GROMACS .gro file of C-alpha atoms in nm:
model
  330
    1UNK     CA    1  10.385  10.491   9.959
    2UNK     CA    2  10.298  10.758   9.700
    3UNK     CA    3  10.012  10.543   9.572
    4UNK     CA    4   9.873  10.500   9.925
    5UNK     CA    5   9.885  10.874   9.994
    6UNK     CA    6   9.719  10.940   9.659
    7UNK     CA    7   9.428  10.707   9.736
    8UNK     CA    8   9.400  10.844  10.089
    9UNK     CA    9   9.375  11.195   9.945
   10UNK     CA   10   9.113  11.087   9.691
   11UNK     CA   11   8.910  10.913   9.962
   12UNK     CA   12   8.922  11.225  10.181
   13UNK     CA   13   8.722  11.413   9.916
   14UNK     CA   14   8.410  11.222  10.028
   15UNK     CA   15   8.391  11.308  10.401
   16UNK     CA   16   8.497  11.667  10.337
   17UNK     CA   17   8.221  11.707  10.078
   18UNK     CA   18   7.969  11.538  10.309
   19UNK     CA   19   8.069  11.765  10.597
   20UNK     CA   20   8.005  12.072  10.382
   21UNK     CA   21   7.668  11.934  10.271
   22UNK     CA   22   7.526  11.995  10.621
   23UNK     CA   23   7.570  12.369  10.572
   24UNK     CA   24   7.425  12.360  10.219
   25UNK     CA   25   7.125  12.158  10.332
   26UNK     CA   26   7.046  12.388  10.623
   27UNK     CA   27   7.092  12.712  10.430
   28UNK     CA   28   6.952  12.638  10.085
   29UNK     CA   29   6.724  12.333  10.080
   30UNK     CA   30   6.361  12.294  10.191
   31UNK     CA   31   6.357  12.145  10.541
   32UNK     CA   32   6.016  11.976  10.514
   33UNK     CA   33   6.094  11.749  10.216
   34UNK     CA   34   6.396  11.539  10.317
   35UNK     CA   35   6.284  11.226  10.128
   36UNK     CA   36   6.231  11.415   9.805
   37UNK     CA   37   6.558  11.593   9.875
   38UNK     CA   38   6.739  11.261   9.905
   39UNK     CA   39   6.580  11.130   9.584
   40UNK     CA   40   6.659  11.451   9.395
   41UNK     CA   41   7.014  11.422   9.521
   42UNK     CA   42   7.061  11.055   9.432
   43UNK     CA   43   6.888  11.015   9.095
   44UNK     CA   44   7.061  11.295   8.898
   45UNK     CA   45   7.397  11.193   9.045
   46UNK     CA   46   7.339  10.834   8.936
   47UNK     CA   47   7.237  10.946   8.587
   48UNK     CA   48   7.543  11.171   8.563
   49UNK     CA   49   7.776  10.881   8.643
   50UNK     CA   50   7.578  10.654   8.410
   51UNK     CA   51   7.652  10.896   8.125
   52UNK     CA   52   8.021  10.858   8.207
   53UNK     CA   53   8.035  10.480   8.239
   54UNK     CA   54   7.760  10.402   7.982
   55UNK     CA   55   7.699  10.058   8.131
   56UNK     CA   56   7.384   9.894   8.264
   57UNK     CA   57   7.388   9.621   8.527
   58UNK     CA   58   7.414   9.264   8.405
   59UNK     CA   59   7.344   8.931   8.570
   60UNK     CA   60   7.382   8.938   8.947
   61UNK     CA   61   7.447   9.312   8.946
   62UNK     CA   62   7.076   9.382   8.921
   63UNK     CA   63   7.020   9.249   9.274
   64UNK     CA   64   7.361   9.359   9.402
   65UNK     CA   65   7.285   9.717   9.294
   66UNK     CA   66   6.949   9.698   9.472
   67UNK     CA   67   7.112   9.570   9.792
   68UNK     CA   68   7.391   9.828   9.790
   69UNK     CA   69   7.156  10.108   9.686
   70UNK     CA   70   6.926  10.029   9.977
   71UNK     CA   71   7.203   9.997  10.235
   72UNK     CA   72   7.416  10.292  10.125
   73UNK     CA   73   7.159  10.531   9.979
   74UNK     CA   74   6.784  10.463  10.009
   75UNK     CA   75   6.719  10.325  10.357
   76UNK     CA   76   7.028  10.504  10.487
   77UNK     CA   77   6.897  10.846  10.382
   78UNK     CA   78   6.556  10.773  10.534
   79UNK     CA   79   6.701  10.660  10.867
   80UNK     CA   80   6.936  10.956  10.885
   81UNK     CA   81   6.634  11.181  10.832
   82UNK     CA   82   6.450  11.016  11.121
   83UNK     CA   83   6.756  11.053  11.342
   84UNK     CA   84   6.790  11.419  11.247
   85UNK     CA   85   6.428  11.481  11.343
   86UNK     CA   86   6.451  11.318  11.686
   87UNK     CA   87   6.816  11.356  11.794
   88UNK     CA   88   7.054  11.647  11.854
   89UNK     CA   89   7.302  11.659  11.567
   90UNK     CA   90   7.592  11.611  11.807
   91UNK     CA   91   7.460  11.276  11.932
   92UNK     CA   92   7.378  11.153  11.580
   93UNK     CA   93   7.724  11.252  11.455
   94UNK     CA   94   7.895  11.080  11.748
   95UNK     CA   95   7.700  10.759  11.684
   96UNK     CA   96   7.795  10.774  11.315
   97UNK     CA   97   8.158  10.826  11.417
   98UNK     CA   98   8.166  10.468  11.547
   99UNK     CA   99   8.141  10.348  11.186
  100UNK     CA  100   8.518  10.285  11.143
  101UNK     CA  101   8.514  10.022  11.418
  102UNK     CA  102   8.204   9.853  11.276
  103UNK     CA  103   8.350   9.859  10.926
  104UNK     CA  104   8.663   9.685  11.054
  105UNK     CA  105   8.455   9.406  11.205
  106UNK     CA  106   8.246   9.360  10.889
  107UNK     CA  107   8.561   9.365  10.675
  108UNK     CA  108   8.717   9.099  10.896
  109UNK     CA  109   8.416   8.873  10.839
  110UNK     CA  110   8.344   8.954  10.473
  111UNK     CA  111   8.681   9.019  10.309
  112UNK     CA  112   8.925   8.868  10.563
  113UNK     CA  113   9.080   9.203  10.657
  114UNK     CA  114   9.184   9.146  11.015
  115UNK     CA  115   9.181   9.475  11.212
  116UNK     CA  116   9.522   9.599  11.317
  117UNK     CA  117   9.579   9.716  11.672
  118UNK     CA  118   9.680  10.061  11.548
  119UNK     CA  119   9.358  10.095  11.348
  120UNK     CA  120   9.140   9.991  11.642
  121UNK     CA  121   9.327  10.234  11.866
  122UNK     CA  122   9.292  10.508  11.605
  123UNK     CA  123   8.917  10.446  11.585
  124UNK     CA  124   8.882  10.474  11.963
  125UNK     CA  125   9.084  10.795  11.974
  126UNK     CA  126   8.887  10.940  11.683
  127UNK     CA  127   8.550  10.854  11.838
  128UNK     CA  128   8.661  11.017  12.165
  129UNK     CA  129   8.766  11.325  11.969
  130UNK     CA  130   8.428  11.354  11.795
  131UNK     CA  131   8.250  11.318  12.128
  132UNK     CA  132   8.471  11.582  12.291
  133UNK     CA  133   8.421  11.812  11.994
  134UNK     CA  134   8.042  11.782  11.975
  135UNK     CA  135   7.889  11.651  12.299
  136UNK     CA  136   7.826  11.966  12.497
  137UNK     CA  137   7.491  12.092  12.628
  138UNK     CA  138   7.301  11.838  12.418
  139UNK     CA  139   6.927  11.793  12.444
  140UNK     CA  140   6.739  11.474  12.532
  141UNK     CA  141   6.799  11.173  12.311
  142UNK     CA  142   6.487  10.991  12.193
  143UNK     CA  143   6.506  10.613  12.173
  144UNK     CA  144   6.369  10.605  11.817
  145UNK     CA  145   6.633  10.852  11.702
  146UNK     CA  146   6.915  10.658  11.866
  147UNK     CA  147   6.793  10.333  11.710
  148UNK     CA  148   6.758  10.498  11.367
  149UNK     CA  149   7.109  10.641  11.389
  150UNK     CA  150   7.261  10.311  11.503
  151UNK     CA  151   7.082  10.113  11.231
  152UNK     CA  152   7.187  10.368  10.966
  153UNK     CA  153   7.548  10.343  11.081
  154UNK     CA  154   7.546   9.962  11.080
  155UNK     CA  155   7.369   9.941  10.744
  156UNK     CA  156   7.607  10.179  10.569
  157UNK     CA  157   7.911  10.009  10.724
  158UNK     CA  158   7.789   9.674  10.595
  159UNK     CA  159   7.704   9.827  10.257
  160UNK     CA  160   8.051   9.980  10.219
  161UNK     CA  161   8.219   9.649  10.297
  162UNK     CA  162   7.994   9.462  10.052
  163UNK     CA  163   8.076   9.725   9.790
  164UNK     CA  164   8.445   9.662   9.858
  165UNK     CA  165   8.397   9.287   9.825
  166UNK     CA  166   8.215   9.317   9.493
  167UNK     CA  167   8.403   9.619   9.354
  168UNK     CA  168   8.652   9.409   9.159
  169UNK     CA  169   8.375   9.298   8.923
  170UNK     CA  170   8.295   9.644   8.778
  171UNK     CA  171   8.451   9.989   8.742
  172UNK     CA  172   8.402  10.249   9.014
  173UNK     CA  173   8.169  10.474   8.813
  174UNK     CA  174   7.935  10.184   8.732
  175UNK     CA  175   7.943  10.064   9.094
  176UNK     CA  176   7.850  10.410   9.221
  177UNK     CA  177   7.599  10.492   8.948
  178UNK     CA  178   7.393  10.175   8.989
  179UNK     CA  179   7.373  10.219   9.368
  180UNK     CA  180   7.256  10.579   9.340
  181UNK     CA  181   6.992  10.495   9.082
  182UNK     CA  182   6.864  10.197   9.280
  183UNK     CA  183   6.853  10.397   9.602
  184UNK     CA  184   6.686  10.695   9.435
  185UNK     CA  185   6.421  10.482   9.267
  186UNK     CA  186   6.344  10.317   9.603
  187UNK     CA  187   6.305  10.659   9.768
  188UNK     CA  188   6.057  10.808   9.520
  189UNK     CA  189   5.744  10.604   9.617
  190UNK     CA  190   5.822  10.652   9.986
  191UNK     CA  191   5.852  11.027   9.932
  192UNK     CA  192   5.519  11.037   9.744
  193UNK     CA  193   5.339  10.853  10.026
  194UNK     CA  194   5.501  11.043  10.314
  195UNK     CA  195   5.551  11.393  10.173
  196UNK     CA  196   5.292  11.423   9.896
  197UNK     CA  197   5.383  11.665   9.619
  198UNK     CA  198   5.748  11.749   9.549
  199UNK     CA  199   5.872  12.085   9.680
  200UNK     CA  200   5.892  12.394   9.456
  201UNK     CA  201   6.254  12.480   9.373
  202UNK     CA  202   6.388  12.831   9.326
  203UNK     CA  203   6.733  12.949   9.226
  204UNK     CA  204   6.891  12.897   9.569
  205UNK     CA  205   6.747  12.546   9.600
  206UNK     CA  206   6.868  12.453   9.253
  207UNK     CA  207   7.220  12.573   9.335
  208UNK     CA  208   7.213  12.379   9.660
  209UNK     CA  209   7.101  12.061   9.487
  210UNK     CA  210   7.365  12.117   9.217
  211UNK     CA  211   7.635  12.105   9.484
  212UNK     CA  212   7.482  11.803   9.657
  213UNK     CA  213   7.431  11.615   9.333
  214UNK     CA  214   7.763  11.681   9.159
  215UNK     CA  215   8.008  11.728   9.447
  216UNK     CA  216   7.864  11.569   9.762
  217UNK     CA  217   7.711  11.268   9.585
  218UNK     CA  218   7.851  11.183   9.240
  219UNK     CA  219   8.210  11.292   9.308
  220UNK     CA  220   8.211  11.205   9.679
  221UNK     CA  221   8.073  10.852   9.649
  222UNK     CA  222   8.293  10.775   9.348
  223UNK     CA  223   8.596  10.884   9.552
  224UNK     CA  224   8.476  10.686   9.855
  225UNK     CA  225   8.427  10.361   9.662
  226UNK     CA  226   8.756  10.414   9.478
  227UNK     CA  227   8.926  10.436   9.817
  228UNK     CA  228   8.754  10.118   9.933
  229UNK     CA  229   8.886   9.941   9.624
  230UNK     CA  230   9.250  10.033   9.694
  231UNK     CA  231   9.270  10.073  10.073
  232UNK     CA  232   9.161   9.863  10.367
  233UNK     CA  233   8.814   9.921  10.509
  234UNK     CA  234   8.966  10.031  10.839
  235UNK     CA  235   9.178  10.294  10.668
  236UNK     CA  236   8.883  10.430  10.472
  237UNK     CA  237   8.658  10.428  10.778
  238UNK     CA  238   8.906  10.637  10.975
  239UNK     CA  239   8.935  10.889  10.693
  240UNK     CA  240   8.557  10.922  10.719
  241UNK     CA  241   8.606  11.097  11.055
  242UNK     CA  242   8.690  11.408  10.852
  243UNK     CA  243   8.313  11.443  10.802
  244UNK     CA  244   8.226  11.592  11.145
  245UNK     CA  245   8.556  11.781  11.146
  246UNK     CA  246   8.457  11.960  10.825
  247UNK     CA  247   8.113  12.038  10.963
  248UNK     CA  248   8.256  12.192  11.280
  249UNK     CA  249   8.521  12.397  11.099
  250UNK     CA  250   8.279  12.524  10.834
  251UNK     CA  251   8.020  12.611  11.096
  252UNK     CA  252   8.280  12.803  11.292
  253UNK     CA  253   8.395  12.996  10.985
  254UNK     CA  254   8.039  13.087  10.887
  255UNK     CA  255   7.948  13.192  11.241
  256UNK     CA  256   8.271  13.392  11.274
  257UNK     CA  257   8.344  13.242  11.615
  258UNK     CA  258   8.664  13.099  11.756
  259UNK     CA  259   8.680  12.730  11.843
  260UNK     CA  260   8.636  12.650  12.211
  261UNK     CA  261   8.914  12.471  12.395
  262UNK     CA  262   8.732  12.139  12.404
  263UNK     CA  263   8.662  12.163  12.031
  264UNK     CA  264   9.029  12.218  11.957
  265UNK     CA  265   9.118  11.921  12.177
  266UNK     CA  266   8.856  11.712  11.998
  267UNK     CA  267   8.993  11.810  11.656
  268UNK     CA  268   9.343  11.715  11.765
  269UNK     CA  269   9.222  11.375  11.886
  270UNK     CA  270   9.032  11.310  11.562
  271UNK     CA  271   9.336  11.389  11.347
  272UNK     CA  272   9.554  11.182  11.579
  273UNK     CA  273   9.315  10.888  11.547
  274UNK     CA  274   9.312  10.915  11.167
  275UNK     CA  275   9.693  10.927  11.149
  276UNK     CA  276   9.737  10.650  11.404
  277UNK     CA  277   9.536  10.406  11.196
  278UNK     CA  278   9.713  10.465  10.863
  279UNK     CA  279   9.936  10.165  10.779
  280UNK     CA  280  10.149  10.368  10.541
  281UNK     CA  281  10.263  10.588  10.828
  282UNK     CA  282  10.339  10.299  11.060
  283UNK     CA  283  10.570  10.155  10.792
  284UNK     CA  284  10.760  10.479  10.745
  285UNK     CA  285  11.093  10.392  10.908
  286UNK     CA  286  11.422  10.560  10.835
  287UNK     CA  287  11.730  10.363  10.949
  288UNK     CA  288  12.058  10.551  10.972
  289UNK     CA  289  12.352  10.332  11.062
  290UNK     CA  290  12.655  10.445  11.253
  291UNK     CA  291  12.957  10.559  11.059
  292UNK     CA  292  12.940  10.929  10.975
  293UNK     CA  293  13.249  11.097  10.847
  294UNK     CA  294  13.467  11.144  10.547
  295UNK     CA  295  13.245  11.414  10.396
  296UNK     CA  296  12.930  11.208  10.367
  297UNK     CA  297  12.722  10.922  10.498
  298UNK     CA  298  12.893  10.584  10.515
  299UNK     CA  299  12.720  10.249  10.553
  300UNK     CA  300  12.379  10.409  10.578
  301UNK     CA  301  12.054  10.265  10.454
  302UNK     CA  302  11.700  10.386  10.417
  303UNK     CA  303  11.392  10.165  10.423
  304UNK     CA  304  11.181  10.262  10.124
  305UNK     CA  305  10.831  10.191  10.245
  306UNK     CA  306  10.652  10.231   9.916
  307UNK     CA  307  10.834   9.955   9.734
  308UNK     CA  308  10.927   9.752  10.039
  309UNK     CA  309  11.297   9.759   9.948
  310UNK     CA  310  11.602   9.869  10.139
  311UNK     CA  311  11.829  10.093   9.939
  312UNK     CA  312  12.186  10.101  10.063
  313UNK     CA  313  12.431  10.386  10.054
  314UNK     CA  314  12.553  10.289   9.708
  315UNK     CA  315  12.200  10.295   9.568
  316UNK     CA  316  12.165   9.916   9.524
  317UNK     CA  317  11.869   9.718   9.657
  318UNK     CA  318  11.956   9.548   9.984
  319UNK     CA  319  11.851   9.229  10.153
  320UNK     CA  320  11.547   9.390  10.318
  321UNK     CA  321  11.353   9.384   9.992
  322UNK     CA  322  11.193   9.046  10.055
  323UNK     CA  323  11.075   9.137  10.402
  324UNK     CA  324  10.933   9.471  10.293
  325UNK     CA  325  10.744   9.309  10.010
  326UNK     CA  326  10.553   9.093  10.255
  327UNK     CA  327  10.371   9.400  10.386
  328UNK     CA  328  10.121   9.365  10.105
  329UNK     CA  329   9.856   9.606   9.994
  330UNK     CA  330   9.653   9.806  10.240
   0.00000   0.00000   0.00000
């Protein structure tokens, strides 16, 4: 159980960092150069991780890196930009919040992770919470923006599951580095054609890109792919719902305004959905047998969820060990 909570906590770094990146992007980065911004964000982060892992792709990883870099970084960043230009942020965020459900379906097909009922229910509750939290007084939704947002969500969901399927072949830093470099390289020619010259960068812009590069990209994606390696895709997808939660909370703090009632209700639903879909919590069962008295607990047993063993009152492993061990890894 401790290992599961540890990997859940590490995975949560990613959506929290991504949620904060909205504020950094809006306040510190040039708004008219999103493609260059994405390339500047991806390439240095990939190089930073490459300095850590000191490994270049070999064999099939040349094309795997290109595929993952396109799905998770290059084309994803471009489509998110198009959605941001043509859709209210609330609608785009709500569409992206459906990613946990799509990830579960892809994981079922690609890595034989059959969705659990609790995870599907948690995804539905979380999506409803994001909608309740964000969908209020929204503007018109353009068809091109909706399509771009949906395609971006589907592409990244597929890319994350493929990264999970192939992650056992390389270490996490190499997996993340090669994707970022491939995606960044693919973005540069598109940025040159669409945006012309790169934007001038002052002190504020450099600080903003430093946060995006080191925290919201290198650290966040490494944490995200580490979580995908050790947890189920459904579990990781649900943790990703912390992204819009962070954006709402940070925006509220910066604006100095109290959360509205519907926003509070939405936050509660999102957290409930995340918790509902965590297998480690559904296995947390404490069994206390009858027979109190004599100055202590008699004939009591506790189901230790982490190891899958039942420890009896005298501290010896009980017969439930075999059954608990069948639970397997998330």
